[in-house]
Amino acid sequence: MAFLQGPSPKQEEMIKQELNELPGEMERGIRDLRSMCAANPYLPNPDALDTHLLSLFLRGCRMDFERARKKLETFCYSRSRYRDLFEHRSLLEPPLNDVCKFLDIVPLPKVTDEGLRVTIFRMRPNYPESSSDIATAARAILLISDARMHDETLIAGDAFIWECSHVRASIATRVAMAAGAVRRSIHLAQAAYPQRMRRIHVVGAPSLIASSINLMRSCVTEKIRKRYYLHSKTEELLDHFPSRVLPVEWGGEEDSIEVLAKKWRRRVEDLREYLRHLNELCEVTPDDVYENNIYGAVGSFRKLDID
């Protein structure tokens, strides 16, 4: 059962105003995206894309139809071009089950007062060294992102919290070795997913992973780089988020990270058919898209401005 909660009626009104969602605009935007799909033989049949999915792209682009078209097109093409990122669709089976011993990926149930969805990425204490495969972790993050799209409600944007207090010195080497996968995943998340990244909080990061953080920051736009916040301890998060949103071990009122992580692993299993459907959205990518990679300026994979 889905457990992501939406905004209050008052928050909903505020969020729609912020997103420029005027009466009738959502219906017009959905028709626009379906028309784009109908006109492009490489994109899925318009009927294969449900209204909820299309609404996420429109809201993630603040009702900018042109940006929504680019993101949806890139989202579909990525399923064909980067099959290796979406090959495994379970967190309970190899190889992604092993990375769950290293990293908890937890979108929190409640939205903030601003209407933000908070997602926690916590390096687990005493994780087995063999489980800290960075490329596999990137695949797990994309999998949770796909599952979340099924359940997501009306939100104003995203806030990420990276809790790194248990990280080891070896992680810097692992991140460096997987730099290509890290860059590709981050750029893809910006270009293809309907998210509005509002804040990124990094907690307890030792100086030994400064190079890893700099790598991640180098993959995002200047606007997002200015939205990084560094904290020495989790208690400082209460200055930025209401306690009702945060997990109990961080001074909040929500279930523990351990409990929420287990719920998300089960939720991914419940959504296997939906996740399989997403993988089949695009079987072939147009040749011109292959002329450059997602960092370039060709086709749908050219760099997008992030709101």
Short mmCIF file of C-alpha atoms in Angstrom, two decimals:
data_model
loop_
_atom_site.label_atom_id
_atom_site.label_comp_id
_atom_site.label_asym_id
_atom_site.label_seq_id
_atom_site.Cartn_x
_atom_site.Cartn_y
_atom_site.Cartn_z
CA MET A 1 0.00 0.00 0.00
CA ALA A 2 1.24 3.47 -0.88
CA PHE A 3 2.14 5.57 2.14
CA LEU A 4 3.21 8.92 0.66
CA GLN A 5 0.93 11.61 2.05
CA GLY A 6 -0.08 14.70 0.14
CA PRO A 7 -0.45 18.35 1.11
CA SER A 8 -3.28 19.88 3.09
CA PRO A 9 -5.95 21.77 1.12
CA LYS A 10 -4.26 25.05 2.05
CA GLN A 11 -0.84 23.73 0.97
CA GLU A 12 -2.33 22.40 -2.25
CA GLU A 13 -3.58 25.85 -3.17
CA MET A 14 -0.17 27.37 -2.34
CA ILE A 15 1.72 24.73 -4.35
CA LYS A 16 -0.47 25.07 -7.43
CA GLN A 17 0.08 28.81 -7.36
CA GLU A 18 3.85 28.32 -7.12
CA LEU A 19 3.79 25.83 -10.00
CA ASN A 20 1.71 28.13 -12.23
CA GLU A 21 -1.05 25.52 -12.39
CA LEU A 22 -4.03 27.56 -13.52
CA PRO A 23 -7.53 26.12 -14.01
CA GLY A 24 -7.65 23.99 -17.15
CA GLU A 25 -3.85 24.04 -17.65
CA MET A 26 -3.31 20.48 -16.45
CA GLU A 27 -5.83 19.06 -18.91
CA ARG A 28 -4.31 21.11 -21.74
CA GLY A 29 -0.79 20.01 -20.79
CA ILE A 30 -1.75 16.32 -20.71
CA ARG A 31 -3.28 16.65 -24.19
CA ASP A 32 -0.06 18.32 -25.37
CA LEU A 33 2.14 15.47 -24.07
CA ARG A 34 -0.13 12.83 -25.55
CA SER A 35 -0.03 14.62 -28.91
CA MET A 36 3.77 14.62 -28.81
CA CYS A 37 3.80 10.87 -28.21
CA ALA A 38 1.29 10.25 -30.97
CA ALA A 39 3.45 12.17 -33.45
CA ASN A 40 6.72 10.40 -32.59
CA PRO A 41 7.02 6.72 -33.62
CA TYR A 42 9.83 6.17 -31.10
CA LEU A 43 7.71 7.22 -28.12
CA PRO A 44 5.09 5.03 -26.46
CA ASN A 45 1.46 4.96 -27.49
CA PRO A 46 -0.29 7.86 -25.73
CA ASP A 47 -2.64 5.39 -24.04
CA ALA A 48 0.35 3.68 -22.40
CA LEU A 49 1.05 6.80 -20.32
CA ASP A 50 -1.41 7.34 -17.50
CA THR A 51 -2.64 10.77 -16.52
CA HIS A 52 -0.88 10.68 -13.15
CA LEU A 53 2.54 10.13 -14.73
CA LEU A 54 2.02 12.96 -17.21
CA SER A 55 0.86 15.32 -14.46
CA LEU A 56 4.13 14.68 -12.58
CA PHE A 57 6.16 15.85 -15.57
CA LEU A 58 4.04 18.97 -16.01
CA ARG A 59 4.25 19.95 -12.36
CA GLY A 60 7.94 19.09 -12.18
CA CYS A 61 8.45 21.65 -14.96
CA ARG A 62 6.14 24.26 -13.41
CA MET A 63 3.60 23.75 -16.20
CA ASP A 64 6.15 24.69 -18.88
CA PHE A 65 4.91 22.47 -21.71
CA GLU A 66 8.13 22.66 -23.73
CA ARG A 67 10.31 21.59 -20.79
CA ALA A 68 7.83 18.84 -19.89
CA ARG A 69 7.99 17.49 -23.44
CA LYS A 70 11.81 17.39 -23.34
CA LYS A 71 11.87 15.65 -19.97
CA LEU A 72 9.24 13.06 -20.88
CA GLU A 73 10.99 12.33 -24.17
CA THR A 74 14.33 11.89 -22.37
CA PHE A 75 12.69 9.73 -19.70
CA CYS A 76 11.34 7.37 -22.37
CA TYR A 77 14.51 7.30 -24.46
CA SER A 78 16.63 6.54 -21.40
CA ARG A 79 14.84 3.19 -21.03
CA SER A 80 16.29 2.11 -24.35
CA ARG A 81 19.64 3.85 -24.31
CA TYR A 82 20.63 3.07 -20.72
CA ARG A 83 19.12 -0.36 -20.19
CA ASP A 84 21.84 -1.33 -17.73
CA LEU A 85 20.59 1.31 -15.27
CA PHE A 86 17.08 -0.16 -15.23
CA GLU A 87 17.82 -3.86 -15.69
CA HIS A 88 17.17 -4.94 -12.10
CA ARG A 89 13.76 -4.12 -10.64
CA SER A 90 13.87 -5.61 -7.14
CA LEU A 91 15.53 -4.61 -3.87
CA LEU A 92 15.00 -8.09 -2.44
CA GLU A 93 16.96 -9.96 -5.11
CA PRO A 94 20.58 -9.77 -6.32
CA PRO A 95 22.34 -7.54 -7.04
CA LEU A 96 20.36 -4.64 -5.54
CA ASN A 97 19.52 -6.46 -2.31
CA ASP A 98 23.20 -6.32 -1.34
CA VAL A 99 23.44 -2.54 -1.69
CA CYS A 100 20.59 -2.22 0.85
CA LYS A 101 23.11 -3.35 3.46
CA PHE A 102 25.12 -0.23 2.61
CA LEU A 103 22.54 2.48 1.84
CA ASP A 104 19.03 3.23 3.06
CA ILE A 105 16.94 5.12 0.47
CA VAL A 106 13.84 6.52 2.14
CA PRO A 107 11.36 9.05 0.73
CA LEU A 108 9.55 10.27 3.85
CA PRO A 109 5.75 9.99 4.07
CA LYS A 110 4.87 13.58 5.01
CA VAL A 111 5.61 16.79 3.11
CA THR A 112 7.16 19.83 4.78
CA ASP A 113 5.30 23.08 5.43
CA GLU A 114 6.61 24.27 2.06
CA GLY A 115 5.23 21.16 0.38
CA LEU A 116 8.61 19.49 -0.17
CA ARG A 117 9.14 15.74 -0.30
CA VAL A 118 12.18 14.78 1.77
CA THR A 119 14.27 11.75 0.79
CA ILE A 120 16.92 10.31 3.11
CA PHE A 121 20.06 8.58 1.85
CA ARG A 122 21.77 7.06 4.87
CA MET A 123 24.99 5.08 4.82
CA ARG A 124 24.26 2.29 7.26
CA PRO A 125 26.44 1.68 10.33
CA ASN A 126 28.74 -1.35 10.08
CA TYR A 127 27.94 -1.95 6.41
CA PRO A 128 29.85 -4.82 4.73
CA GLU A 129 32.60 -3.39 2.54
CA SER A 130 31.49 -5.59 -0.36
CA SER A 131 28.03 -3.97 -0.36
CA SER A 132 29.27 -0.43 -1.02
CA ASP A 133 29.25 -0.66 -4.80
CA ILE A 134 28.53 2.87 -6.02
CA ALA A 135 27.26 1.96 -9.49
CA THR A 136 24.80 -0.51 -7.96
CA ALA A 137 23.70 2.11 -5.43
CA ALA A 138 22.93 4.49 -8.31
CA ARG A 139 20.69 1.82 -9.88
CA ALA A 140 18.88 1.33 -6.56
CA ILE A 141 18.27 5.08 -6.27
CA LEU A 142 16.78 5.20 -9.77
CA LEU A 143 14.59 2.21 -8.91
CA ILE A 144 13.17 3.94 -5.83
CA SER A 145 12.66 7.07 -7.95
CA ASP A 146 10.59 5.06 -10.43
CA ALA A 147 8.52 3.46 -7.66
CA ARG A 148 7.95 6.80 -6.00
CA MET A 149 6.51 8.22 -9.23
CA HIS A 150 3.63 5.76 -8.95
CA ASP A 151 2.69 7.01 -5.48
CA GLU A 152 3.75 10.65 -5.53
CA THR A 153 1.22 13.37 -4.78
CA LEU A 154 1.15 17.09 -5.50
CA ILE A 155 4.42 18.52 -4.10
CA ALA A 156 6.36 21.77 -4.46
CA GLY A 157 9.72 20.06 -4.92
CA ASP A 158 12.37 17.80 -3.41
CA ALA A 159 14.81 18.00 -0.52
CA PHE A 160 17.53 15.35 -0.19
CA ILE A 161 19.36 14.47 3.02
CA TRP A 162 22.62 12.52 2.76
CA GLU A 163 23.66 11.15 6.16
CA CYS A 164 27.32 10.20 5.87
CA SER A 165 28.57 9.85 9.43
CA HIS A 166 29.26 6.10 9.04
CA VAL A 167 31.13 6.34 5.76
CA ARG A 168 34.65 4.88 5.52
CA ALA A 169 37.79 6.14 3.83
CA SER A 170 37.44 3.49 1.11
CA ILE A 171 34.26 5.12 -0.20
CA ALA A 172 36.22 7.97 -1.79
CA THR A 173 38.12 5.47 -3.92
CA ARG A 174 34.94 3.62 -4.82
CA VAL A 175 33.21 6.83 -5.89
CA ALA A 176 36.23 7.84 -7.97
CA MET A 177 36.26 4.43 -9.68
CA ALA A 178 32.55 4.75 -10.47
CA ALA A 179 32.74 8.43 -11.48
CA GLY A 180 31.26 7.72 -14.89
CA ALA A 181 28.23 5.97 -13.42
CA VAL A 182 27.79 8.74 -10.85
CA ARG A 183 27.87 11.49 -13.46
CA ARG A 184 25.55 9.61 -15.80
CA SER A 185 22.99 8.92 -13.09
CA ILE A 186 22.99 12.48 -11.74
CA HIS A 187 22.71 14.05 -15.17
CA LEU A 188 19.96 11.60 -16.08
CA ALA A 189 18.07 12.39 -12.88
CA GLN A 190 18.15 16.09 -13.79
CA ALA A 191 17.31 15.68 -17.47
CA ALA A 192 14.75 12.88 -17.35
CA TYR A 193 12.94 12.90 -14.00
CA PRO A 194 10.21 15.39 -13.04
CA GLN A 195 11.86 16.66 -9.89
CA ARG A 196 12.39 20.20 -8.63
CA MET A 197 15.48 20.01 -6.44
CA ARG A 198 15.12 22.66 -3.77
CA ARG A 199 17.72 21.66 -1.18
CA ILE A 200 20.44 19.08 -0.57
CA HIS A 201 21.58 18.57 3.02
CA VAL A 202 24.77 16.61 3.76
CA VAL A 203 25.19 15.50 7.38
CA GLY A 204 28.26 14.24 9.19
CA ALA A 205 30.48 14.07 6.12
CA PRO A 206 34.13 13.58 7.14
CA SER A 207 36.79 15.52 5.25
CA LEU A 208 37.99 12.29 3.64
CA ILE A 209 34.98 12.29 1.28
CA ALA A 210 35.29 15.94 0.25
CA SER A 211 36.35 14.81 -3.24
CA SER A 212 33.23 12.64 -3.53
CA ILE A 213 30.95 15.54 -2.57
CA ASN A 214 32.74 17.81 -5.03
CA LEU A 215 32.20 15.23 -7.77
CA MET A 216 28.47 15.18 -7.06
CA ARG A 217 28.30 18.98 -6.95
CA SER A 218 30.15 19.21 -10.27
CA CYS A 219 27.38 17.20 -11.94
CA VAL A 220 24.59 19.65 -11.13
CA THR A 221 23.79 23.17 -12.27
CA GLU A 222 25.15 26.24 -10.55
CA LYS A 223 21.68 26.94 -9.19
CA ILE A 224 21.57 23.57 -7.39
CA ARG A 225 25.17 23.89 -6.18
CA LYS A 226 24.05 26.91 -4.21
CA ARG A 227 21.37 24.78 -2.52
CA TYR A 228 23.82 22.49 -0.68
CA TYR A 229 23.81 22.67 3.12
CA LEU A 230 26.47 21.01 5.29
CA HIS A 231 25.75 19.88 8.87
CA SER A 232 27.92 18.28 11.52
CA LYS A 233 25.04 16.39 13.18
CA THR A 234 21.45 15.36 12.46
CA GLU A 235 20.04 17.56 15.23
CA GLU A 236 20.75 20.56 13.05
CA LEU A 237 18.16 19.32 10.55
CA LEU A 238 15.39 20.40 12.95
CA ASP A 239 16.30 23.99 12.03
CA HIS A 240 15.29 23.22 8.44
CA PHE A 241 12.52 20.60 8.68
CA PRO A 242 9.53 20.19 11.02
CA SER A 243 9.87 17.34 13.53
CA ARG A 244 6.66 15.72 12.25
CA VAL A 245 8.46 14.94 8.96
CA LEU A 246 11.77 13.55 10.27
CA PRO A 247 12.40 10.02 11.62
CA VAL A 248 12.33 9.39 15.34
CA GLU A 249 16.09 8.79 15.71
CA TRP A 250 16.73 12.31 14.39
CA GLY A 251 14.40 13.90 16.95
CA GLY A 252 11.36 13.61 14.70
CA GLU A 253 7.95 11.98 14.99
CA GLU A 254 8.03 9.68 11.96
CA ASP A 255 8.86 5.96 11.97
CA SER A 256 12.52 5.01 12.17
CA ILE A 257 14.65 4.90 9.03
CA GLU A 258 14.96 1.14 9.43
CA VAL A 259 11.17 0.67 9.42
CA LEU A 260 10.64 3.04 6.50
CA ALA A 261 13.42 1.43 4.43
CA LYS A 262 11.77 -1.99 4.85
CA LYS A 263 8.42 -0.53 3.78
CA TRP A 264 9.99 0.87 0.63
CA ARG A 265 11.64 -2.44 -0.24
CA ARG A 266 8.25 -4.13 0.04
CA ARG A 267 6.60 -1.33 -1.93
CA VAL A 268 9.03 -1.84 -4.81
CA GLU A 269 8.02 -5.51 -4.88
CA ASP A 270 4.35 -4.56 -4.98
CA LEU A 271 5.03 -2.34 -8.01
CA ARG A 272 7.03 -4.80 -10.12
CA GLU A 273 4.45 -4.82 -12.92
CA TYR A 274 4.38 -1.02 -13.02
CA LEU A 275 8.19 -0.88 -13.03
CA ARG A 276 8.34 -3.46 -15.83
CA HIS A 277 5.92 -1.30 -17.79
CA LEU A 278 8.20 1.74 -17.43
CA ASN A 279 11.11 -0.27 -18.81
CA GLU A 280 9.07 -1.05 -21.93
CA LEU A 281 8.13 2.54 -22.74
CA CYS A 282 10.78 2.82 -25.43
CA GLU A 283 12.40 -0.09 -27.28
CA VAL A 284 14.46 1.90 -29.80
CA THR A 285 16.12 5.31 -29.55
CA PRO A 286 16.43 7.53 -32.67
CA ASP A 287 19.91 7.54 -34.21
CA ASP A 288 20.41 11.28 -33.72
CA VAL A 289 20.16 10.84 -29.94
CA TYR A 290 23.20 8.56 -30.08
CA GLU A 291 25.32 11.29 -31.68
CA ASN A 292 26.10 12.63 -28.24
CA ASN A 293 25.70 11.63 -24.63
CA ILE A 294 23.51 13.14 -21.95
CA TYR A 295 26.08 15.84 -21.23
CA GLY A 296 25.89 17.13 -24.80
CA ALA A 297 23.56 19.31 -26.80
CA VAL A 298 22.03 16.86 -29.25
CA GLY A 299 18.39 15.79 -29.19
CA SER A 300 16.56 15.25 -25.91
CA PHE A 301 19.76 14.66 -23.96
CA ARG A 302 21.00 18.23 -24.17
CA LYS A 303 21.48 19.91 -20.81
CA LEU A 304 18.27 21.24 -19.30
CA ASP A 305 17.89 24.21 -17.01
CA ILE A 306 16.80 23.02 -13.59
CA ASP A 307 14.17 25.10 -11.87
#
